[in-house]
mmCIF file of C-alpha atoms in Angstrom:
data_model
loop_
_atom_site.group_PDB
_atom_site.id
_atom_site.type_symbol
_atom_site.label_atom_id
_atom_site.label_comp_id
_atom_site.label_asym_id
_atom_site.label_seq_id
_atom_site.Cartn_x
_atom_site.Cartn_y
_atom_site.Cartn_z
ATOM 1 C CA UNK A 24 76.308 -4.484 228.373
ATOM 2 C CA UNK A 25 79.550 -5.332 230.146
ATOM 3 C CA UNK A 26 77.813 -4.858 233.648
ATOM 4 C CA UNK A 27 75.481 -7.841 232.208
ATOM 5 C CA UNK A 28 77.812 -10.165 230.620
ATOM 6 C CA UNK A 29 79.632 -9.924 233.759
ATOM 7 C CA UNK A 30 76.509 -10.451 235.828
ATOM 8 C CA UNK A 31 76.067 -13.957 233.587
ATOM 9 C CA UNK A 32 79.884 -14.903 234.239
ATOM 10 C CA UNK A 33 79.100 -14.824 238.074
ATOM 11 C CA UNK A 34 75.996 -16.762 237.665
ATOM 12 C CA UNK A 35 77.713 -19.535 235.603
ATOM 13 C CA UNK A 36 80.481 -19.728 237.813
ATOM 14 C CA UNK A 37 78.152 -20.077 241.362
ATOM 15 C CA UNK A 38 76.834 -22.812 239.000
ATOM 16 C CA UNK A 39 79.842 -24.461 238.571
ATOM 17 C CA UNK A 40 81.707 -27.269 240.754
ATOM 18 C CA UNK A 41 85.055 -29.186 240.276
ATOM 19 C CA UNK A 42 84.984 -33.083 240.792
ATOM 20 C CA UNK A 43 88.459 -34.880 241.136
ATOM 21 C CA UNK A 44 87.956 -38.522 240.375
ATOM 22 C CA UNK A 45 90.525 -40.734 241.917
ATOM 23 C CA UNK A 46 90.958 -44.414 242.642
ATOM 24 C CA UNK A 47 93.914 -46.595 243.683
ATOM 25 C CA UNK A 48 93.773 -49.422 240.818
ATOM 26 C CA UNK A 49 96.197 -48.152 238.671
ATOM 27 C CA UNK A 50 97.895 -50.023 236.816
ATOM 28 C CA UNK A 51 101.719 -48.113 236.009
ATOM 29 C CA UNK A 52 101.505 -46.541 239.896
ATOM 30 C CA UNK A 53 99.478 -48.142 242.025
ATOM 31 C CA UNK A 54 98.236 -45.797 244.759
ATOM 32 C CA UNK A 55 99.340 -42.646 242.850
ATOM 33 C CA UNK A 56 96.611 -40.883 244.591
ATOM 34 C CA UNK A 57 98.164 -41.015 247.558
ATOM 35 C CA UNK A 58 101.699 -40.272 246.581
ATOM 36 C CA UNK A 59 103.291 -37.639 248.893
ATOM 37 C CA UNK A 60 103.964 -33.871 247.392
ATOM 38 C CA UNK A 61 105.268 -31.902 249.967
ATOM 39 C CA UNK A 62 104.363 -34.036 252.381
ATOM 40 C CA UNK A 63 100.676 -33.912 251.263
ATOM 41 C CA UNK A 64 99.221 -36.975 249.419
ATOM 42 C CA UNK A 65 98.664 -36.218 245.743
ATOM 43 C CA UNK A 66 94.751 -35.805 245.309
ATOM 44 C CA UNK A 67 94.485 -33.299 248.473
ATOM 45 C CA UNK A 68 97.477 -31.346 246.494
ATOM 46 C CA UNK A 69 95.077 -31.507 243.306
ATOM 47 C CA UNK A 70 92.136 -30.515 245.212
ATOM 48 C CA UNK A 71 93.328 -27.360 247.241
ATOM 49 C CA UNK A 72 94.817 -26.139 243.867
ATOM 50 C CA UNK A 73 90.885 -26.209 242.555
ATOM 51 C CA UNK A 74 89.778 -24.921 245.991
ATOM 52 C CA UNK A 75 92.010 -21.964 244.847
ATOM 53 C CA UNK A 76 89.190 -21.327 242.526
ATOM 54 C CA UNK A 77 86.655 -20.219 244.559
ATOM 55 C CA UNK A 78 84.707 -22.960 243.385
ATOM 56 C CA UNK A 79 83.240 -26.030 245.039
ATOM 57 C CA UNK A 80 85.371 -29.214 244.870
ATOM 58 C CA UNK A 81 84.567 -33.274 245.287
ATOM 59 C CA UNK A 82 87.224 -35.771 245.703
ATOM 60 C CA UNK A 83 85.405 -38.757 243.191
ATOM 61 C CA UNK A 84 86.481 -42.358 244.442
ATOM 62 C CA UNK A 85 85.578 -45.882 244.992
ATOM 63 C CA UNK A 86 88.525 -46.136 247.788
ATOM 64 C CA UNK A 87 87.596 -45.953 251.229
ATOM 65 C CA UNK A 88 91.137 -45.414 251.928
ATOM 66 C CA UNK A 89 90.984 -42.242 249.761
ATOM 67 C CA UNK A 90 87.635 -41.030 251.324
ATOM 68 C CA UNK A 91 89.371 -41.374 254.642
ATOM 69 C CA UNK A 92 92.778 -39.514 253.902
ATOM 70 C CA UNK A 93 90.211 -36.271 252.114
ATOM 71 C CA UNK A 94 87.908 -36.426 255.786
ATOM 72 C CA UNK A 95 91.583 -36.230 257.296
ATOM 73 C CA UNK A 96 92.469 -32.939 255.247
ATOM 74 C CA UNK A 97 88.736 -31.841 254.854
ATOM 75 C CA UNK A 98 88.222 -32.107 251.517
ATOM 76 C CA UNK A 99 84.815 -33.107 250.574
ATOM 77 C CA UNK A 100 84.820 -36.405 248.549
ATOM 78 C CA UNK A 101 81.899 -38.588 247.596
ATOM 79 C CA UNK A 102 82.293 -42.695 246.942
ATOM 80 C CA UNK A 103 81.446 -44.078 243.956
ATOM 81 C CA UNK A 104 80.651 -47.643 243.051
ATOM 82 C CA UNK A 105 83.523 -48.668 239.991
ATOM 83 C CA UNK A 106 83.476 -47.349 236.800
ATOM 84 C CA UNK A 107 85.543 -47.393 233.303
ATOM 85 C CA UNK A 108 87.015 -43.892 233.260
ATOM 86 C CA UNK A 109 86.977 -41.109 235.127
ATOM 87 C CA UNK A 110 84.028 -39.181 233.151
ATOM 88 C CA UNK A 111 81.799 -41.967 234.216
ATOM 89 C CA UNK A 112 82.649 -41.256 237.724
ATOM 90 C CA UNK A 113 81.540 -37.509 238.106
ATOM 91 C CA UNK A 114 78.358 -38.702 236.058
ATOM 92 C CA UNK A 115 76.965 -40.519 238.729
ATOM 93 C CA UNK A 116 78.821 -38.222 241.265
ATOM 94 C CA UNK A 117 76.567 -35.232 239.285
ATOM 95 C CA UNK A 118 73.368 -36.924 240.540
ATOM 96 C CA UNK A 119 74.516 -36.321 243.930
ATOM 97 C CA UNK A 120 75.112 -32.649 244.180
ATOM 98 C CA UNK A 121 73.972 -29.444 242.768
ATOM 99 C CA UNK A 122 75.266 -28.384 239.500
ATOM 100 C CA UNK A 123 74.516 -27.026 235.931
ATOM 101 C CA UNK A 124 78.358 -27.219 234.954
ATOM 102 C CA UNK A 125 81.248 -29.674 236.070
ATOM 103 C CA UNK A 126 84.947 -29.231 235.749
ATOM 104 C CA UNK A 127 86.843 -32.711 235.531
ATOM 105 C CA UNK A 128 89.631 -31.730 236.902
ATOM 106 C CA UNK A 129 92.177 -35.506 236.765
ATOM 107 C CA UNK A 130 93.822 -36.538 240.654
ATOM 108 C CA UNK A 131 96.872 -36.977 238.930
ATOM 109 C CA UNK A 132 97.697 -33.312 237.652
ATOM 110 C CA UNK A 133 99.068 -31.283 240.691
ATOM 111 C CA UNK A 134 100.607 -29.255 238.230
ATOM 112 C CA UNK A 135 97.312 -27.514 237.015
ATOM 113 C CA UNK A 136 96.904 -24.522 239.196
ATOM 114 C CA UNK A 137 94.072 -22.224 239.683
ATOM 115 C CA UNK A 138 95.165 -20.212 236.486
ATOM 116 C CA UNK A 139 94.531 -22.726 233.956
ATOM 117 C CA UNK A 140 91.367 -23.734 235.942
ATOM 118 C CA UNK A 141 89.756 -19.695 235.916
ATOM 119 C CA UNK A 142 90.956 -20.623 232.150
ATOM 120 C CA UNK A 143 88.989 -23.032 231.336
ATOM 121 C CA UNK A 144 85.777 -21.258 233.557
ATOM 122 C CA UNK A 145 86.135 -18.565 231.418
ATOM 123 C CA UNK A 146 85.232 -20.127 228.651
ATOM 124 C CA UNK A 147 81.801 -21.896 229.889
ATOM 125 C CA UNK A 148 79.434 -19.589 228.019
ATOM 126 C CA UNK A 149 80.265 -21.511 225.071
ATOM 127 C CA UNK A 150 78.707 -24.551 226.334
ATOM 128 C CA UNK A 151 75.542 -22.348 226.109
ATOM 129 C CA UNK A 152 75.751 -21.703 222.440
ATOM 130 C CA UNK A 153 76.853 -25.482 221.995
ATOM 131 C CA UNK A 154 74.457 -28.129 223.861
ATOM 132 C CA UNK A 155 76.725 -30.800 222.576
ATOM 133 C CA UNK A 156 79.672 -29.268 223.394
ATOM 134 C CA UNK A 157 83.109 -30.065 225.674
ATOM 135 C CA UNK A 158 85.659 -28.206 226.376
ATOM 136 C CA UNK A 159 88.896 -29.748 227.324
ATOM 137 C CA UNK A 160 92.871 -28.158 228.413
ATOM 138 C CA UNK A 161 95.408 -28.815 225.647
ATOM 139 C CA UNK A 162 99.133 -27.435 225.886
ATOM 140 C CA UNK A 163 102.227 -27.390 223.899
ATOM 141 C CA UNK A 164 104.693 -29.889 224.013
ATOM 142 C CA UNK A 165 107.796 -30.468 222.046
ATOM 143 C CA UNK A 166 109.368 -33.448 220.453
ATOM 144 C CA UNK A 167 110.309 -35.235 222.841
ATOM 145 C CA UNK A 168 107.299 -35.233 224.784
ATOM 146 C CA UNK A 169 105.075 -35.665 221.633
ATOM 147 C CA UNK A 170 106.544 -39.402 221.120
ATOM 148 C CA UNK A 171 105.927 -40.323 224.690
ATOM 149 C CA UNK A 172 103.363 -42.767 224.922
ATOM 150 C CA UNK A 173 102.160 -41.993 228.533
ATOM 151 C CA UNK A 174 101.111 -38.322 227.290
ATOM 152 C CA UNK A 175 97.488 -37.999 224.762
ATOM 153 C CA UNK A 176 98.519 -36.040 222.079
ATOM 154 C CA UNK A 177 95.709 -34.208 220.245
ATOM 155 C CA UNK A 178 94.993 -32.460 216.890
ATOM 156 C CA UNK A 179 93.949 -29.040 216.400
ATOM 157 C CA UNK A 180 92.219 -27.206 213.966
ATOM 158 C CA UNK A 181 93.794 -23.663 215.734
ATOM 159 C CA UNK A 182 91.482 -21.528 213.660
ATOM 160 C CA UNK A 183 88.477 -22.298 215.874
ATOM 161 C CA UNK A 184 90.466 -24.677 218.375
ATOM 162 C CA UNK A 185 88.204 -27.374 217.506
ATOM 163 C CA UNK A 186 89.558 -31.079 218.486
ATOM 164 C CA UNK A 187 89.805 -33.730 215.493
ATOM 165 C CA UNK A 188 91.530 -36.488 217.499
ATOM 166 C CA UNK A 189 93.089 -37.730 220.427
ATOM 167 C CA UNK A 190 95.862 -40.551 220.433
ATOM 168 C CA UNK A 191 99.150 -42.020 222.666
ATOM 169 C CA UNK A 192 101.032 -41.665 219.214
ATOM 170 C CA UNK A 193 102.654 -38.082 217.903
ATOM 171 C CA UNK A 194 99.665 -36.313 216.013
ATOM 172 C CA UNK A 195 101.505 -33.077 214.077
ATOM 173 C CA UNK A 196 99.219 -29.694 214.051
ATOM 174 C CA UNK A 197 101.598 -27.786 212.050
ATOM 175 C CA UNK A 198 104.650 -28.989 209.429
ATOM 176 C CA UNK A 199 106.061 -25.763 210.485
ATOM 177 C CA UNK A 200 108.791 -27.224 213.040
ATOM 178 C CA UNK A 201 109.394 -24.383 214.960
ATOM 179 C CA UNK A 202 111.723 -24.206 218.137
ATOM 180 C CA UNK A 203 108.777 -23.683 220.509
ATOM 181 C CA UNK A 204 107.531 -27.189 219.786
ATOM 182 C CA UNK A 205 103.784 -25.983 219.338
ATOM 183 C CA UNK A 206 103.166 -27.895 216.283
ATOM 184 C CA UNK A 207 102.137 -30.428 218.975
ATOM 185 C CA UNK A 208 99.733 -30.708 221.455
ATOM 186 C CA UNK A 209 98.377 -32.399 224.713
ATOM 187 C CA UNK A 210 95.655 -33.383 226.771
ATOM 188 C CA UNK A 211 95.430 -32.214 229.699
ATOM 189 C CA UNK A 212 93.551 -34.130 232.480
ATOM 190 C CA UNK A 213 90.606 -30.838 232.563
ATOM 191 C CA UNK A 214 87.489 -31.003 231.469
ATOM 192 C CA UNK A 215 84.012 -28.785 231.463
ATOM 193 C CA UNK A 216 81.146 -29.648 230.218
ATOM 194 C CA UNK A 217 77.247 -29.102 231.422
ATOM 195 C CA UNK A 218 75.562 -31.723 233.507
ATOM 196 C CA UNK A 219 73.530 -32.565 230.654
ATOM 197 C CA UNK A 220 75.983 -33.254 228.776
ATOM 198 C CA UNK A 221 78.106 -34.989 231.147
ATOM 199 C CA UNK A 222 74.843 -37.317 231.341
ATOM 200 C CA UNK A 223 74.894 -38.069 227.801
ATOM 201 C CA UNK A 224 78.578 -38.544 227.051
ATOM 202 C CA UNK A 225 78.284 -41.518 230.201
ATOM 203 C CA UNK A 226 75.032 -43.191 228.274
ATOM 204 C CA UNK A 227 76.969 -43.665 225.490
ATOM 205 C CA UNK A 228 78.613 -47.284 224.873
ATOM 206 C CA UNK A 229 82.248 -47.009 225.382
ATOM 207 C CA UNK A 230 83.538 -46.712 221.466
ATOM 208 C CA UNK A 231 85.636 -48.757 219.381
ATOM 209 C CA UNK A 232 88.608 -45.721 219.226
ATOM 210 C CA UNK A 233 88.093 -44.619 222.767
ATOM 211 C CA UNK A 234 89.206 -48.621 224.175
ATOM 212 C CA UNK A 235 91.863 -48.754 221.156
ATOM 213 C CA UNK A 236 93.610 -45.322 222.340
ATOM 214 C CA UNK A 237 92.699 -45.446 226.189
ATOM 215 C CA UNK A 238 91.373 -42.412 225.806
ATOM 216 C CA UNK A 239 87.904 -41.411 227.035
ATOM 217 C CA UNK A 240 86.897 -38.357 224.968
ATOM 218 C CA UNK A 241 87.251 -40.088 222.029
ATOM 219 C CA UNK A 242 84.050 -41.351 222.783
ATOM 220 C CA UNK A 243 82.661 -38.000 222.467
ATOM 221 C CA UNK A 244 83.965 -37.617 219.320
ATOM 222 C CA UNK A 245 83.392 -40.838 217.386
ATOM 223 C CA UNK A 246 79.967 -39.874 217.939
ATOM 224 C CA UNK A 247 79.646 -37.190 215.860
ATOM 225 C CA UNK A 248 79.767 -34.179 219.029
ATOM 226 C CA UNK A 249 82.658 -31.745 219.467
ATOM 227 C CA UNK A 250 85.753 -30.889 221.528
ATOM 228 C CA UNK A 251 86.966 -27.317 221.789
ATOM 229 C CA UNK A 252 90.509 -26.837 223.174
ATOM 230 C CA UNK A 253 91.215 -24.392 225.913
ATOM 231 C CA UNK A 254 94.833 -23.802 224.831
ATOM 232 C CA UNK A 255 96.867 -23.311 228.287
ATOM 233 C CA UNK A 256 100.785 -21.996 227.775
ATOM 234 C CA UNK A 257 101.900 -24.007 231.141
ATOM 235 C CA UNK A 258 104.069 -27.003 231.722
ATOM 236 C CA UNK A 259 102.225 -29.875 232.950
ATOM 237 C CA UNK A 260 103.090 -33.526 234.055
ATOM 238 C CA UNK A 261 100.398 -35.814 234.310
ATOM 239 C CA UNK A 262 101.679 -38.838 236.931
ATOM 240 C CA UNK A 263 101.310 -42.143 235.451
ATOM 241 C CA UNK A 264 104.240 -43.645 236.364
ATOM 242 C CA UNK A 265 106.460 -43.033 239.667
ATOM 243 C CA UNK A 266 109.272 -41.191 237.841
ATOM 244 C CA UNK A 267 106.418 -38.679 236.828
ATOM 245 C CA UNK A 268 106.175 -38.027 240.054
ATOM 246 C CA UNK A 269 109.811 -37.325 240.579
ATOM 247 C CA UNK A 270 109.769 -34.674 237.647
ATOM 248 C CA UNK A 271 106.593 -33.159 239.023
ATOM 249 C CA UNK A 272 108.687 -32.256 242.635
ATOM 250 C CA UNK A 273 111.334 -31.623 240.985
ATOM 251 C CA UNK A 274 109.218 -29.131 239.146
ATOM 252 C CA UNK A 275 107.703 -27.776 241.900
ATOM 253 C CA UNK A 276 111.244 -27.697 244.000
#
């Protein structure tokens, strides 16, 4: 029995590939994919974590510019006309290549390393007992964190890990405070989900929750499907804003 369930783990994961969408439009950091870490620009830092894997991995942009700096490193990377979010992206990038599950793995969270990725793999059988399902890396945070308004909080049901709601504001899991700060959570910029599923979540209208909040997965959940958090015990900064990028070397230093 373990032989086979191992057997099915190796098939899913051959089946899997990680797309990094990316583009230079935005609005706090302009350029952020290209930031230097290390000397390397940002999304090629992101991307050879996820190569790290084992697993297949496309750079997702509209920028030429961005194309042309992955070709430099050789990184694969696939342009994409524009699109809303980042989810939308790897949808139409999914029509392209050869996959029965994606990883969304965001350009602008270096700090995610192969770990937390194998993580999240791990848990991709579930999206076989759930056709509706996406999974999606959550982490403690503590005060502080919770009321910044760059980071997505989320609430938890921890019992089965199943998402309720994503928002910009401080959403409380627990009243327990405790000095660990995981009475909080949030999003993390990693996704999985099945190509059919990633095909349905980008026919969906964008919802009325998912503009409010600026955050995409809402979408998901406003209509009726469900979340499931990967819970992953490692500090993470996603860049939105240059000083985020300053506390991510730092980090890293």
């Amino acid at each position: 029995m373990e032989d086979t369930i191992k057997t099915l783990k190796t098939i899913m994961k051959s089946e899997t590939k990680i797309l990094i969408p990316a583009r230079m439009a935005s609005t706090r950091f302009p350029g952020k994919p290209l930031a230097p870490i290390e000397g390397i620009p940002m999304v090629v830092y992101c991307a050879r974590n996820a190569l790290k894997t084992g697993l297949d991995v496309f750079v997702c942009t509209d920028s030429q510019e961005i194309h042309s700096v992955c070709d430099l490193y050789d990184i694969k990377s696939i342009v994409t006309p524009e699109f809303n979010t980042g989810t939308d992206r790897i949808a139409w990038v999914s029509e392209q290549i050869n996959a029965k599950y994606l990883i969304n793995l965001q350009g602008d969270e270096p700090l995610i390393t192969k770990d937390s990725i194998n993580k999240l793999v791990s848990m991709i059988p579930d999206l076989e007992k759930d056709q509706n399902l996406i999974l999606n890396g959550i982490t403690p945070v503590n005060s502080e964190e919770a009321f910044d308004p760059n980071n997505v909080k989320c609430a938890v049901i921890k019992e089965n890990h199943k998402v309720l709601y994503f928002s910009r504001k401080p959403l409380l899991n627990s009243e327990d405070s405790d000095l660990n700060g995981t009475h909080y959570f949030k999003q993390l910029g990693l996704y999985a989900m099945s190509f059919n599923t990633l095909k349905r979540f980008a026919a969906l209208q964008q919802s009325n929750l998912e503009k409010s909040e600026k955050v995409e997965l809402l979408r998901w959940i406003e209509n009726g499907y469900n979340i499931k958090a990967c819970i992953i015990n490692k500090e993470s900064i996603s860049v939105d804003t240059p000083q985020d990028l300053v506390n991510v070397i730092e980090t890293i230093s």
